[in-house]
Short mmCIF file of C-alpha atoms and ligand atoms in Angstrom, two decimals:
data_model
loop_
_atom_site.label_atom_id
_atom_site.label_comp_id
_atom_site.label_asym_id
_atom_site.label_seq_id
_atom_site.Cartn_x
_atom_site.Cartn_y
_atom_site.Cartn_z
CA MET M 1287 -0.18 -0.05 0.16
CA LYS M 1288 0.88 3.78 -0.80
CA VAL M 1289 0.08 6.12 1.86
CA GLU M 1290 0.32 10.35 0.36
CA PHE M 1291 1.21 13.19 2.43
CA TYR M 1292 -1.24 15.16 0.48
CA GLY M 1293 -4.70 14.68 -1.10
CA HIS M 1294 -4.77 17.63 -2.57
CA VAL M 1295 -6.52 16.35 -5.94
CA ARG M 1296 -8.74 14.48 -3.65
CA GLN M 1297 -10.30 17.43 -2.44
CA TYR M 1298 -10.06 18.89 -5.22
CA HIS M 1299 -12.70 15.66 -6.85
CA ASN M 1300 -14.61 15.42 -3.76
CA ILE M 1301 -15.70 19.34 -4.51
CA LYS M 1302 -14.98 19.63 -8.50
CA ALA M 1303 -18.58 21.39 -8.79
CA GLU M 1304 -17.83 24.19 -6.59
CA ILE M 1305 -14.52 25.23 -7.49
CA ASP M 1306 -14.87 24.70 -11.60
CA LYS M 1307 -18.31 27.19 -10.95
CA ASN M 1308 -16.01 29.45 -9.22
CA ILE M 1309 -13.14 29.66 -11.47
CA HIS M 1310 -15.40 29.37 -14.49
CA THR M 1311 -17.33 33.19 -12.63
CA VAL M 1312 -14.12 34.99 -12.57
CA LEU M 1313 -13.09 33.26 -15.89
CA GLU M 1314 -16.29 34.74 -17.53
CA SER M 1315 -16.14 38.11 -15.66
CA GLY M 1316 -13.27 39.42 -17.67
CA GLN M 1317 -12.03 40.42 -13.56
CA TYR M 1318 -9.40 38.51 -13.15
CA VAL M 1319 -7.23 41.20 -10.41
CA MET M 1320 -8.96 42.36 -7.34
CA GLY M 1321 -11.74 41.99 -9.09
CA PRO M 1322 -15.79 40.84 -7.03
CA MET M 1323 -14.54 37.40 -6.13
CA LEU M 1324 -11.61 38.91 -4.75
CA LYS M 1325 -13.85 41.14 -2.74
CA ASN M 1326 -16.41 38.81 -2.22
CA PHE M 1327 -13.74 35.88 -0.43
CA GLU M 1328 -12.24 38.61 1.64
CA THR M 1329 -15.13 39.41 3.59
CA GLU M 1330 -16.56 35.83 3.59
CA LEU M 1331 -13.06 35.40 5.40
CA ALA M 1332 -12.80 37.98 7.66
CA ALA M 1333 -16.34 36.52 8.53
CA TYR M 1334 -15.41 33.75 9.39
CA LEU M 1335 -12.65 34.71 11.45
CA GLY M 1336 -15.02 37.51 13.18
CA THR M 1337 -12.89 39.85 12.13
CA LYS M 1338 -13.53 43.61 11.13
CA HIS M 1339 -11.32 43.69 7.58
CA ALA M 1340 -9.04 40.49 5.72
CA VAL M 1341 -6.87 41.69 2.99
CA GLY M 1342 -5.70 38.83 0.44
CA LEU M 1343 -2.13 38.97 0.29
CA GLY M 1344 0.55 37.52 -2.80
CA ASN M 1345 1.03 34.72 -0.10
CA GLY M 1346 1.78 34.35 3.71
CA THR M 1347 4.86 35.17 3.87
CA ASP M 1348 4.42 38.34 2.39
CA ALA M 1349 2.06 39.17 4.56
CA ILE M 1350 3.68 38.90 7.67
CA TRP M 1351 6.12 41.28 6.82
CA LEU M 1352 3.39 43.64 5.71
CA ALA M 1353 1.94 43.67 8.97
CA LEU M 1354 5.09 44.87 10.22
CA MET M 1355 6.06 47.29 7.88
CA THR M 1356 3.09 48.77 8.09
CA LEU M 1357 3.10 49.03 12.02
CA GLY M 1358 6.79 51.08 11.21
CA VAL M 1359 8.78 48.21 12.56
CA GLY M 1360 12.20 47.60 10.62
CA THR M 1361 15.60 48.62 11.48
CA GLY M 1362 17.07 48.79 14.83
CA ASP M 1363 14.04 47.02 15.55
CA GLU M 1364 13.55 43.53 17.36
CA VAL M 1365 11.46 41.12 16.71
CA ILE M 1366 10.74 37.83 18.93
CA THR M 1367 9.75 34.70 16.72
CA HIS M 1368 10.50 30.89 18.07
CA ALA M 1369 13.43 28.90 16.85
CA ASN M 1370 11.78 26.10 14.83
CA THR M 1371 9.31 27.60 12.76
CA PHE M 1372 9.31 27.46 8.93
CA PHE M 1373 11.82 29.50 7.97
CA ALA M 1374 9.29 32.43 6.52
CA THR M 1375 8.20 33.66 10.03
CA ALA M 1376 11.96 34.52 10.51
CA GLU M 1377 12.46 35.44 6.66
CA ALA M 1378 9.93 37.84 7.41
CA ILE M 1379 11.14 39.82 9.34
CA TRP M 1380 14.64 40.27 8.02
CA ILE M 1381 12.49 41.60 4.58
CA ALA M 1382 10.98 43.90 6.89
CA GLY M 1383 14.58 44.95 7.80
CA ALA M 1384 14.51 44.31 11.55
CA THR M 1385 16.61 42.06 13.49
CA ALA M 1386 14.92 38.53 13.97
CA VAL M 1387 15.19 36.92 17.65
CA PHE M 1388 14.40 33.05 18.66
CA VAL M 1389 13.76 31.90 21.58
CA ASP M 1390 12.58 28.45 22.15
CA CYS M 1391 9.73 26.54 22.36
CA ASP M 1392 7.37 24.95 25.08
CA PRO M 1393 8.96 21.57 24.85
CA LYS M 1394 4.94 20.06 24.58
CA THR M 1395 2.98 21.77 21.79
CA LYS M 1396 6.03 23.04 20.21
CA CYS M 1397 4.71 26.69 19.70
CA ILE M 1398 6.73 29.74 21.36
CA ASP M 1399 6.87 29.51 24.96
CA PRO M 1400 5.68 32.29 26.73
CA ALA M 1401 8.18 31.77 29.31
CA LYS M 1402 11.41 32.41 27.41
CA ILE M 1403 9.70 35.77 25.92
CA GLU M 1404 10.28 38.38 28.84
CA ALA M 1405 14.07 37.39 29.59
CA ALA M 1406 14.99 38.53 25.02
CA ILE M 1407 12.85 41.22 25.51
CA THR M 1408 15.45 44.87 24.77
CA PRO M 1409 14.87 48.53 25.08
CA LYS M 1410 14.45 47.23 20.54
CA THR M 1411 12.06 44.55 21.20
CA LYS M 1412 8.72 46.57 18.91
CA ALA M 1413 6.58 42.70 17.93
CA ILE M 1414 6.49 39.60 18.67
CA ILE M 1415 5.14 37.14 16.54
CA PRO M 1416 3.59 33.54 17.96
CA VAL M 1417 3.30 30.80 15.05
CA HIS M 1418 0.41 28.21 15.79
CA LEU M 1419 2.49 25.69 15.16
CA TYR M 1420 1.54 21.96 13.74
CA GLY M 1421 -2.17 23.82 13.70
CA GLN M 1422 -2.63 24.84 17.98
CA CYS M 1423 -2.73 28.05 18.73
CA ALA M 1424 0.31 29.75 20.97
CA ASP M 1425 -0.75 30.43 24.05
CA MET M 1426 -2.42 33.88 23.88
CA LYS M 1427 -3.36 34.82 26.61
CA ALA M 1428 0.03 34.75 28.76
CA ILE M 1429 1.79 36.63 25.38
CA ARG M 1430 -1.36 39.51 24.91
CA LYS M 1431 0.19 39.84 29.07
CA ILE M 1432 3.90 40.65 28.31
CA ALA M 1433 3.27 42.33 24.83
CA ASP M 1434 0.67 44.75 27.01
CA LYS M 1435 3.32 45.35 30.03
CA HIS M 1436 5.80 45.83 27.08
CA LYS M 1437 4.18 48.08 25.03
CA LEU M 1438 4.48 45.57 22.19
CA TYR M 1439 2.84 44.87 18.82
CA VAL M 1440 1.49 40.58 18.29
CA ILE M 1441 1.23 39.23 14.92
CA GLU M 1442 0.39 35.77 14.93
CA ASP M 1443 1.29 33.64 12.16
CA ASN M 1444 -1.46 31.89 11.47
CA ALA M 1445 -0.28 29.76 8.50
CA GLN M 1446 -1.25 26.23 9.69
CA ALA M 1447 -4.08 27.05 12.10
CA ILE M 1448 -7.05 28.17 10.24
CA GLY M 1449 -10.14 27.51 12.07
CA ALA M 1450 -8.13 26.51 15.60
CA ARG M 1451 -9.11 27.64 18.85
CA GLY M 1452 -7.52 28.60 21.90
CA ASP M 1453 -9.57 28.44 25.60
CA GLY M 1454 -11.31 30.91 25.46
CA PHE M 1455 -9.38 33.35 22.67
CA LYS M 1456 -9.93 32.84 18.53
CA ILE M 1457 -7.42 33.24 16.49
CA SER M 1458 -6.82 37.44 15.73
CA GLU M 1459 -8.75 38.25 19.16
CA LEU M 1460 -5.04 39.12 20.76
CA SER M 1461 -2.90 40.05 18.51
CA ASP M 1462 -2.83 43.95 15.79
CA ALA M 1463 -3.33 41.27 13.35
CA ALA M 1464 -2.96 37.38 12.40
CA THR M 1465 -2.16 36.25 8.78
CA THR M 1466 -2.15 33.62 7.01
CA SER M 1467 -0.86 31.21 4.01
CA PHE M 1468 -3.19 29.50 1.46
CA ILE M 1469 -0.38 27.49 0.00
CA ILE M 1470 -2.04 24.45 -1.69
CA GLN M 1471 -0.78 22.49 0.87
CA LYS M 1472 -1.95 24.21 4.23
CA ASN M 1473 -5.70 23.50 5.83
CA LEU M 1474 -6.76 25.89 3.35
CA GLY M 1475 -5.55 25.72 0.69
CA THR M 1476 -5.35 26.65 -3.24
CA PHE M 1477 -4.02 25.81 -6.20
CA GLY M 1478 -0.67 27.57 -5.60
CA ASP M 1479 0.07 30.56 -3.38
CA SER M 1480 -1.50 33.37 -1.60
CA GLY M 1481 -2.06 34.44 1.42
CA ALA M 1482 -4.11 37.10 3.39
CA LEU M 1483 -3.47 39.29 6.45
CA VAL M 1484 -6.46 40.06 9.06
CA THR M 1485 -7.65 42.81 11.29
CA ASN M 1486 -9.74 44.00 13.80
CA ASN M 1487 -7.50 47.52 13.04
CA GLU M 1488 -8.68 50.09 10.42
CA LYS M 1489 -5.67 51.72 9.98
CA ILE M 1490 -3.18 48.33 9.08
CA ASP M 1491 -6.50 47.17 7.01
CA THR M 1492 -5.90 50.57 5.19
CA THR M 1493 -2.49 50.41 4.93
CA VAL M 1494 -1.81 46.85 3.93
CA ARG M 1495 -4.48 47.27 1.54
CA LYS M 1496 -2.42 49.75 -0.55
CA LEU M 1497 0.69 48.75 -0.26
CA ARG M 1498 -0.31 45.41 -1.61
CA ASN M 1499 -1.29 47.41 -4.40
CA HIS M 1500 2.15 49.57 -6.18
CA GLY M 1501 0.84 51.92 -3.26
CA SER M 1502 -2.30 52.90 -4.67
CA ASN M 1503 -6.30 53.36 -3.81
CA ALA M 1504 -7.60 55.30 -6.82
CA ARG M 1505 -6.35 54.90 -10.05
CA ASN M 1506 -3.53 56.58 -10.83
CA VAL M 1507 -2.61 57.67 -7.13
CA HIS M 1508 0.90 56.02 -5.89
CA SER M 1509 3.35 56.09 -3.14
CA TYR M 1510 5.44 53.69 -1.74
CA GLY M 1511 4.00 50.19 -2.14
CA PHE M 1512 4.77 46.38 -3.62
CA ASN M 1513 2.94 44.16 -5.74
CA SER M 1514 0.70 41.08 -3.42
CA ARG M 1515 -2.23 40.50 -4.30
CA LEU M 1516 -4.75 37.34 -3.87
CA ASP M 1517 -5.91 36.67 -7.67
CA ASP M 1518 -9.46 36.34 -8.41
CA ILE M 1519 -9.08 33.38 -9.27
CA HIS M 1520 -7.42 31.84 -6.56
CA ALA M 1521 -9.92 33.72 -4.58
CA GLY M 1522 -12.35 31.44 -6.00
CA ILE M 1523 -11.31 28.45 -5.17
CA LEU M 1524 -10.59 29.69 -1.58
CA SER M 1525 -14.12 30.93 -1.57
CA ALA M 1526 -15.35 27.39 -2.50
CA LYS M 1527 -12.84 25.37 -0.08
CA LEU M 1528 -14.16 27.69 3.15
CA LYS M 1529 -16.72 27.08 3.51
CA HIS M 1530 -16.02 23.16 4.71
CA ILE M 1531 -12.87 24.38 6.28
CA ASP M 1532 -14.49 23.28 9.67
CA GLU M 1533 -15.69 19.78 7.86
CA TYR M 1534 -11.92 19.06 6.93
CA ASN M 1535 -10.32 20.45 9.74
CA ASP M 1536 -13.32 17.93 12.32
CA LEU M 1537 -11.82 15.09 9.52
CA ARG M 1538 -8.00 15.88 10.22
CA ARG M 1539 -8.89 15.85 13.75
CA LYS M 1540 -10.68 12.22 13.48
CA TRP M 1541 -7.44 10.93 11.77
CA ALA M 1542 -5.07 12.29 15.35
CA ALA M 1543 -7.12 10.75 17.13
CA ARG M 1544 -7.14 7.82 15.07
CA TYR M 1545 -3.23 8.24 15.24
CA THR M 1546 -3.00 9.27 18.75
CA ALA M 1547 -5.27 6.02 19.96
CA GLY M 1548 -3.13 3.61 17.43
CA LEU M 1549 -0.08 4.50 18.49
CA LYS M 1550 0.27 5.29 22.31
CA ALA M 1551 1.45 1.83 23.48
CA ALA M 1552 4.61 2.46 21.28
CA LYS M 1553 7.76 3.01 23.07
CA ASN M 1554 9.80 5.01 21.30
CA PHE M 1555 7.94 7.50 20.11
CA THR M 1556 6.54 11.04 21.95
CA LEU M 1557 2.40 11.72 20.11
CA PRO M 1558 1.12 15.11 19.48
CA PHE M 1559 0.61 17.41 22.90
CA GLU M 1560 -3.24 19.14 22.31
CA GLN M 1561 -3.50 21.52 25.24
CA PRO M 1562 -6.53 21.08 27.02
CA GLY M 1563 -9.50 23.81 26.34
CA TYR M 1564 -7.91 24.56 22.25
CA ARG M 1565 -9.07 22.77 19.13
CA HIS M 1566 -6.31 21.84 17.57
CA VAL M 1567 -6.63 21.69 13.62
CA PHE M 1568 -3.85 19.49 12.60
CA HIS M 1569 -1.75 20.84 10.05
CA LEU M 1570 0.58 18.41 10.38
CA TYR M 1571 0.17 15.50 12.91
CA VAL M 1572 4.11 15.04 14.20
CA ILE M 1573 5.12 12.56 16.58
CA GLU M 1574 9.22 12.30 17.29
CA THR M 1575 11.53 9.80 17.96
CA LYS M 1576 12.60 9.62 21.40
CA ASN M 1577 16.00 9.30 20.17
CA PRO M 1578 17.36 11.23 17.81
CA ALA M 1579 19.87 9.22 16.02
CA GLN M 1580 16.51 6.51 15.09
CA ARG M 1581 14.57 9.02 13.91
CA ASP M 1582 16.19 8.74 9.74
CA PRO M 1583 16.14 5.01 10.05
CA PHE M 1584 12.53 5.28 11.49
CA LEU M 1585 12.13 7.75 8.56
CA LYS M 1586 13.99 5.87 5.92
CA PHE M 1587 11.59 2.99 7.33
CA LEU M 1588 8.90 4.17 6.45
CA ASN M 1589 9.21 5.80 3.20
CA ASP M 1590 10.37 2.77 2.13
CA ASN M 1591 7.42 0.87 2.96
CA GLY M 1592 4.96 3.06 1.00
CA VAL M 1593 4.10 5.99 4.05
CA ASP M 1594 5.72 9.35 2.61
CA ALA M 1595 6.36 10.86 5.87
CA LYS M 1596 8.19 13.93 5.84
CA THR M 1597 9.65 16.33 8.84
CA HIS M 1598 8.55 19.69 10.12
CA TYR M 1599 11.24 21.39 10.45
CA SER M 1600 14.89 19.03 10.40
CA ILE M 1601 16.94 21.85 10.38
CA ALA M 1602 15.84 25.01 12.53
CA ILE M 1603 16.23 28.11 10.99
CA HIS M 1604 20.03 29.22 13.94
CA GLN M 1605 21.26 25.63 11.59
CA GLN M 1606 20.77 26.47 8.35
CA ALA M 1607 23.85 26.71 6.00
CA GLY M 1608 24.98 30.78 6.00
CA TYR M 1609 22.66 31.88 8.78
CA PRO M 1610 22.17 34.11 9.35
CA TRP M 1611 23.16 35.69 6.02
CA GLY M 1612 24.48 39.10 6.99
CA LYS M 1613 20.80 39.78 8.80
CA GLY M 1614 19.98 40.69 11.96
CA ALA M 1615 20.10 37.50 14.71
CA ARG M 1616 20.32 37.04 18.05
CA ILE M 1617 19.35 33.65 19.78
CA ALA M 1618 17.67 34.94 23.10
CA GLY M 1619 19.00 31.68 25.74
CA SER M 1620 18.64 28.06 25.07
CA VAL M 1621 16.90 26.67 22.40
CA ALA M 1622 17.04 22.69 23.07
CA ASN M 1623 14.32 22.60 22.92
CA ALA M 1624 13.86 23.70 19.09
CA GLU M 1625 16.78 21.92 18.67
CA GLN M 1626 15.39 18.74 20.03
CA ASN M 1627 12.52 19.06 18.08
CA ALA M 1628 14.40 19.79 14.49
CA ALA M 1629 16.36 16.24 15.43
CA THR M 1630 13.43 14.23 16.30
CA CYS M 1631 10.30 15.29 14.55
CA ILE M 1632 8.55 13.15 11.52
CA SER M 1633 5.12 13.98 10.63
CA LEU M 1634 2.87 11.70 9.24
CA PRO M 1635 0.58 11.53 6.50
CA MET M 1636 -2.09 14.04 7.43
CA PHE M 1637 -4.82 14.95 5.09
CA PRO M 1638 -8.68 15.18 5.12
CA GLU M 1639 -9.64 12.90 2.50
CA LEU M 1640 -7.18 10.42 4.48
CA THR M 1641 -9.40 6.33 4.49
CA GLU M 1642 -9.27 4.03 7.97
CA GLN M 1643 -7.28 1.45 5.49
CA GLU M 1644 -4.57 3.91 4.91
CA VAL M 1645 -4.44 5.38 8.70
CA ASP M 1646 -4.59 1.83 9.99
CA TYR M 1647 -1.28 1.50 7.48
CA VAL M 1648 0.72 4.06 8.71
CA ILE M 1649 -0.96 3.02 11.96
CA ASP M 1650 0.99 -0.96 11.71
CA ARG M 1651 3.73 0.91 10.07
CA VAL M 1652 4.83 2.65 12.68
CA MET M 1653 4.28 -0.31 15.04
CA GLU M 1654 6.10 -2.42 12.94
CA TRP M 1655 8.88 -0.31 13.79
CA ASP M 1656 8.49 0.32 17.51
CA LYS M 1657 8.63 -3.91 18.49
CA ALA M 1658 11.43 -3.93 16.21
CA GLN M 1659 13.46 -1.52 18.50
CA LYS M 1660 15.18 -3.25 20.80
C1 PLP T 980 4.81 29.44 9.82
C2 PLP T 980 4.36 29.54 8.36
N1 PLP T 980 4.73 30.79 8.45
C3 PLP T 980 4.67 31.83 6.88
C4 PLP T 980 4.88 30.42 5.62
C5 PLP T 980 4.79 31.32 5.06
O1 PLP T 980 3.64 30.99 3.25
P1 PLP T 980 3.76 31.13 2.16
O2 PLP T 980 5.00 30.08 1.97
O3 PLP T 980 2.12 31.59 1.68
O4 PLP T 980 4.89 32.75 1.75
C6 PLP T 980 4.25 29.05 5.66
C7 PLP T 980 3.60 28.72 5.07
O5 PLP T 980 4.52 28.15 3.81
C8 PLP T 980 4.68 28.64 7.49
O6 PLP T 980 4.11 27.64 7.82
#
């Protein structure tokens, strides 16, 4: 049996009529950039996330640095994030011209450890970027308290957790803005690239809208800006998929629960931790080998046996060759948990359209390997 890591084509086939209809509507409209389908999707996204504004952008990385730029965060400023996020979080800080400050993650959730943030703050610190890693919200209540105390901006990198919730808070409620990515593999993904920023702050909304469109919100009138727009065809695809996002996330949760039940007896792995009271939407189902030396042979075993497992992310940002490429960067304190995560992580196939047979096949292979260890 072969179990793929992604189910993009299955998802397309399941809602083909809805997606094709929206693409057709855009094609026949004659408006492909900043047209009515984008406007419609922005309204739907804001309604879904419960924010006043949603701005469609070219990708999730742009969404982060445009947020920083809009808040005036750039050269000479420091922005705190955690070392085991996807590379783009740090990249966006560098594109904005700021210094990336890396703190450790919580050993259980793998999200930023709020207890490590305060020690990393200096007079230059302007913002914190928590990442809702793997589909679970960071501890936004604790982060908000620190941000209030030190008067810092908070931008949530929500590329991986659309539809997730915290215990008593929702995404974008306790921050200045939340950003997301709609690259195909995300829980809400289009057939290509795009992203968005959501906010309750009118000034951020207006400024990002201008910046994404060559500094223009009226024909022929420009100020300094960029081109980072979400095309209407992608907006149409996303609009069709947004109607299914809760159902998709429920399925991810169902497969995660099945993995957890099937793997709980394994001796060689740590399974994902779901924070009580939170809704984890399992963008990824990441297990860790207790022994780092076992990770690569275990990954090879799975791949050799038809299971397309991957790693997220096996080289932490500060461990990448050439780091920090002449950019401002600082590691604040020990990042031992992030490094442990990089050395031991394995992501099992996770997408809504998996079947019971596929999930059980993966469980059986993992348990087979587990039993063969001493
Ligand atoms: C945590 C995180 N931040 C930022 C991004 C960047 O998004 P994009 O690839 O759309 O630029 C991604 C995904 O790619 C991500 O996973």
